[in-house]
Short mmCIF file of C-alpha atoms and ligand atoms in Angstrom, two decimals:
data_model
loop_
_atom_site.label_atom_id
_atom_site.label_comp_id
_atom_site.label_asym_id
_atom_site.label_seq_id
_atom_site.Cartn_x
_atom_site.Cartn_y
_atom_site.Cartn_z
CA UNK A 1 8.30 4.44 -19.25
CA UNK A 2 6.53 6.16 -22.14
CA UNK A 3 2.91 7.20 -22.21
CA UNK A 4 1.90 4.32 -24.52
CA UNK A 5 3.43 1.61 -22.34
CA UNK A 6 1.81 3.16 -19.28
CA UNK A 7 -1.59 3.26 -20.99
CA UNK A 8 -1.19 -0.38 -22.07
CA UNK A 9 -0.82 -1.48 -18.44
CA UNK A 10 -3.60 0.83 -17.21
CA UNK A 11 -6.00 -0.29 -19.93
CA UNK A 12 -5.37 -3.97 -19.17
CA UNK A 13 -6.68 -3.54 -15.60
CA UNK A 14 -10.30 -4.57 -15.02
CA UNK A 15 -12.71 -1.95 -13.72
CA UNK A 16 -12.30 -1.67 -9.97
CA UNK A 17 -8.55 -2.31 -9.95
CA UNK A 18 -6.49 0.78 -9.14
CA UNK A 19 -2.82 1.25 -9.85
CA UNK A 20 -0.43 2.45 -7.16
CA UNK A 21 2.85 3.64 -8.67
CA UNK A 22 5.52 2.78 -6.09
CA UNK A 23 8.04 5.56 -6.63
CA UNK A 24 10.45 4.75 -3.78
CA UNK A 25 14.00 4.99 -5.04
CA UNK A 26 13.05 7.19 -7.98
CA UNK A 27 13.50 10.92 -8.51
CA UNK A 28 10.64 13.39 -8.41
CA UNK A 29 10.94 13.92 -12.19
CA UNK A 30 9.74 10.35 -12.74
CA UNK A 31 6.69 11.03 -10.59
CA UNK A 32 5.99 14.28 -12.42
CA UNK A 33 6.21 12.53 -15.76
CA UNK A 34 3.81 9.74 -14.77
CA UNK A 35 1.40 12.27 -13.26
CA UNK A 36 1.38 13.92 -16.68
CA UNK A 37 -0.09 10.65 -18.04
CA UNK A 38 -2.84 10.83 -15.43
CA UNK A 39 -1.35 8.77 -12.57
CA UNK A 40 -2.27 10.32 -9.21
CA UNK A 41 -1.48 7.63 -6.61
CA UNK A 42 2.15 7.20 -5.56
CA UNK A 43 3.70 4.87 -2.98
CA UNK A 44 6.76 5.54 -0.85
CA UNK A 45 8.46 3.56 1.90
CA UNK A 46 10.95 6.06 3.35
CA UNK A 47 9.51 9.12 5.03
CA UNK A 48 12.31 11.63 4.48
CA UNK A 49 12.59 10.66 0.82
CA UNK A 50 8.83 11.12 0.43
CA UNK A 51 8.81 14.49 2.20
CA UNK A 52 11.49 15.96 -0.03
CA UNK A 53 9.72 14.73 -3.17
CA UNK A 54 6.39 16.10 -1.96
CA UNK A 55 8.06 19.46 -1.43
CA UNK A 56 9.39 19.51 -4.98
CA UNK A 57 6.02 18.37 -6.35
CA UNK A 58 4.09 20.86 -4.27
CA UNK A 59 2.44 22.32 -7.39
CA UNK A 60 0.69 18.97 -8.09
CA UNK A 61 -2.05 19.28 -5.51
CA UNK A 62 -4.08 16.33 -6.71
CA UNK A 63 -1.45 13.64 -5.97
CA UNK A 64 -2.30 11.07 -3.30
CA UNK A 65 0.47 9.59 -1.19
CA UNK A 66 0.54 6.00 0.06
CA UNK A 67 2.93 4.68 2.70
CA UNK A 68 3.96 1.11 1.85
CA UNK A 69 7.04 0.57 4.04
CA UNK A 70 7.52 -0.95 7.45
CA UNK A 71 6.03 1.54 9.88
CA UNK A 72 8.03 2.13 13.05
CA UNK A 73 6.19 3.36 16.11
CA UNK A 74 8.19 6.58 16.39
CA UNK A 75 7.33 7.49 12.76
CA UNK A 76 3.57 7.24 13.10
CA UNK A 77 2.90 10.96 13.51
CA UNK A 78 4.97 11.88 10.46
CA UNK A 79 3.27 9.25 8.35
CA UNK A 80 -0.19 10.38 9.44
CA UNK A 81 0.66 13.97 8.57
CA UNK A 82 2.23 13.24 5.19
CA UNK A 83 0.28 10.30 3.75
CA UNK A 84 -3.34 9.68 2.75
CA UNK A 85 -3.12 5.85 2.78
CA UNK A 86 -1.12 3.39 4.90
CA UNK A 87 -0.79 -0.10 3.38
CA UNK A 88 1.37 -1.71 6.03
CA UNK A 89 -0.30 -1.72 9.46
CA UNK A 90 0.90 -5.00 10.92
CA UNK A 91 -0.07 -5.09 14.61
CA UNK A 92 -2.83 -4.11 17.00
CA UNK A 93 -0.55 -1.88 19.03
CA UNK A 94 0.45 0.02 15.89
CA UNK A 95 -3.19 0.38 14.94
CA UNK A 96 -4.01 1.75 18.41
CA UNK A 97 -1.21 4.26 18.16
CA UNK A 98 -2.37 5.38 14.69
CA UNK A 99 -5.87 5.89 16.07
CA UNK A 100 -4.65 7.95 19.02
CA UNK A 101 -2.34 10.17 16.97
CA UNK A 102 -4.91 10.56 14.17
CA UNK A 103 -7.29 11.99 16.76
CA UNK A 104 -4.61 14.42 17.96
CA UNK A 105 -3.84 15.45 14.39
CA UNK A 106 -7.52 15.47 13.35
CA UNK A 107 -6.84 13.09 10.48
CA UNK A 108 -8.65 9.98 9.29
CA UNK A 109 -6.09 7.91 7.35
CA UNK A 110 -7.15 5.17 4.92
CA UNK A 111 -5.75 1.94 6.33
CA UNK A 112 -4.89 -1.49 4.98
CA UNK A 113 -3.99 -4.21 7.48
CA UNK A 114 -1.04 -6.30 6.37
CA UNK A 115 -1.77 -10.01 6.64
CA UNK A 116 0.55 -13.02 6.35
CA UNK A 117 -1.15 -16.04 4.81
CA UNK A 118 2.02 -18.17 4.99
CA UNK A 119 4.84 -18.31 7.48
CA UNK A 120 7.43 -15.76 6.41
CA UNK A 121 10.07 -14.55 8.85
CA UNK A 122 11.13 -11.80 6.42
CA UNK A 123 7.78 -10.00 6.62
CA UNK A 124 5.54 -8.35 9.17
CA UNK A 125 1.81 -8.81 9.28
CA UNK A 126 -1.08 -10.31 11.19
CA UNK A 127 -1.72 -14.01 10.98
CA UNK A 128 -5.40 -14.65 10.25
CA UNK A 129 -6.16 -16.01 13.70
CA UNK A 130 -4.50 -13.06 15.43
CA UNK A 131 -6.38 -10.58 13.29
CA UNK A 132 -9.68 -12.31 14.09
CA UNK A 133 -8.86 -12.14 17.77
CA UNK A 134 -8.03 -8.41 17.57
CA UNK A 135 -10.94 -7.63 15.25
CA UNK A 136 -13.50 -6.29 17.78
CA UNK A 137 -10.84 -4.03 19.26
CA UNK A 138 -9.77 -2.81 15.81
CA UNK A 139 -13.36 -1.99 14.87
CA UNK A 140 -13.75 0.11 18.00
CA UNK A 141 -10.88 2.49 17.14
CA UNK A 142 -11.62 6.09 16.16
CA UNK A 143 -10.21 8.18 13.31
CA UNK A 144 -9.42 5.18 11.16
CA UNK A 145 -10.87 4.50 7.73
CA UNK A 146 -10.21 0.78 7.51
CA UNK A 147 -10.53 -0.09 3.82
CA UNK A 148 -8.81 -3.40 3.25
CA UNK A 149 -6.04 -5.95 3.56
CA UNK A 150 -2.57 -5.90 2.11
CA UNK A 151 -0.38 -8.93 1.53
CA UNK A 152 2.99 -9.87 0.04
CA UNK A 153 3.58 -13.55 -0.79
CA UNK A 154 6.80 -15.25 0.34
CA UNK A 155 9.48 -14.95 -2.32
CA UNK A 156 9.65 -18.71 -2.96
CA UNK A 157 6.06 -19.12 -4.20
CA UNK A 158 5.43 -19.88 -7.87
CA UNK A 159 2.76 -18.28 -9.97
CA UNK A 160 0.01 -20.79 -9.06
CA UNK A 161 0.79 -20.62 -5.37
CA UNK A 162 0.70 -16.83 -5.54
CA UNK A 163 -2.69 -16.83 -7.16
CA UNK A 164 -3.99 -19.20 -4.46
CA UNK A 165 -2.66 -16.91 -1.77
CA UNK A 166 -4.21 -13.85 -3.41
CA UNK A 167 -7.58 -15.64 -3.62
CA UNK A 168 -7.26 -16.46 0.07
CA UNK A 169 -6.67 -12.79 0.86
CA UNK A 170 -9.72 -11.78 -1.21
CA UNK A 171 -11.88 -14.32 0.64
CA UNK A 172 -10.66 -13.18 4.05
CA UNK A 173 -11.29 -9.52 3.18
CA UNK A 174 -14.82 -10.43 2.09
CA UNK A 175 -15.34 -12.34 5.33
CA UNK A 176 -14.34 -9.23 7.29
CA UNK A 177 -16.50 -6.98 5.13
CA UNK A 178 -13.52 -5.11 3.67
CA UNK A 179 -13.68 -3.91 0.08
CA UNK A 180 -10.03 -3.58 -0.82
CA UNK A 181 -7.10 -5.93 -1.34
CA UNK A 182 -3.72 -4.30 -1.95
CA UNK A 183 -1.73 -7.11 -3.55
CA UNK A 184 0.47 -7.78 -6.54
CA UNK A 185 3.78 -6.16 -7.47
CA UNK A 186 5.78 -6.03 -10.72
CA UNK A 187 6.40 -9.79 -10.77
CA UNK A 188 2.92 -11.04 -9.82
CA UNK A 189 0.34 -8.34 -10.51
CA UNK A 190 -1.51 -10.44 -13.09
CA UNK A 191 -2.01 -13.27 -10.59
CA UNK A 192 -3.15 -10.66 -8.05
CA UNK A 193 -5.71 -9.20 -10.44
CA UNK A 194 -7.03 -12.72 -11.15
CA UNK A 195 -7.16 -13.31 -7.40
CA UNK A 196 -9.28 -10.23 -6.72
CA UNK A 197 -6.90 -7.31 -6.07
CA UNK A 198 -8.38 -3.82 -6.03
CA UNK A 199 -4.98 -2.12 -5.74
CA UNK A 200 -1.81 -3.36 -7.40
CA UNK A 201 1.51 -1.81 -6.39
CA UNK A 202 3.98 -1.45 -9.25
CA UNK A 203 7.50 -0.09 -8.88
CA UNK A 204 10.18 -1.42 -11.22
CA UNK A 205 7.74 -2.26 -14.02
CA UNK A 206 6.81 1.44 -14.27
CA UNK A 207 10.04 3.15 -13.27
CA UNK A 208 12.83 0.67 -14.05
CA UNK A 209 15.68 -0.05 -11.66
CA UNK A 210 15.70 1.94 -8.43
CA UNK A 211 18.13 4.87 -8.43
CA UNK A 212 18.08 6.38 -4.94
C1 LIG T 1 8.87 -1.71 -3.38
C2 LIG T 1 7.51 -2.18 -3.12
C3 LIG T 1 6.63 -2.44 -4.19
C4 LIG T 1 7.01 -2.34 -5.65
O1 LIG T 1 7.85 -3.39 -5.97
P1 LIG T 1 8.26 -3.74 -7.48
O2 LIG T 1 8.68 -5.17 -7.42
O3 LIG T 1 9.36 -2.82 -7.84
O4 LIG T 1 7.05 -3.54 -8.32
C5 LIG T 1 5.34 -2.83 -3.86
N1 LIG T 1 4.94 -2.97 -2.59
C6 LIG T 1 5.76 -2.74 -1.55
C7 LIG T 1 5.26 -2.92 -0.17
C8 LIG T 1 7.07 -2.34 -1.78
O5 LIG T 1 7.89 -2.13 -0.75
#
């Protein structure tokens, strides 16, 4: 992607909507190039891949790293050490573990809770009712900066249904007093922005087909 195309997407975003460049599957050179256009937030879903890129990009101190993949329990410490944001916390037990290890590591990660607004066996996430039930417990956890909700619509939804779902996520976040909604990918980011996203997560639209 050239600097003009990148600026066109960036400039089309309303104030208050941030762009996460999901660089999983792409070489560090692509990240370096985009950072040269002013992009600082990058998303990765595989820890080892992210660590080796961070090493090669060590001179770019201002980059912020977001974990967007499925987070396994035994990877929590690594993710807390290497990432500033976690978009994919999908259970209370995972949240409790993050809190405990964040205290040990003296970190305060920025957290999005992943929520499922429709049945979808292919995805993790809290159902609304379960999140409401766990909410007091979640609020009591230390060393967590809980900033918002993250959602991914089921693949079968059309554009209108996606926008409805995104609006539902925005409403639920407001109800919980959370500022941020991380929602919208290359194929539905416009619907997500209309629905009230504050972070959109773009991979292929920025970087093309995945290479790694
Ligand atoms: C890969 C990924 C993206 C980016 O997807 P594209 O369709 O390439 O834009 C966004 N969010 C998550 C959670 C991802 O895993």
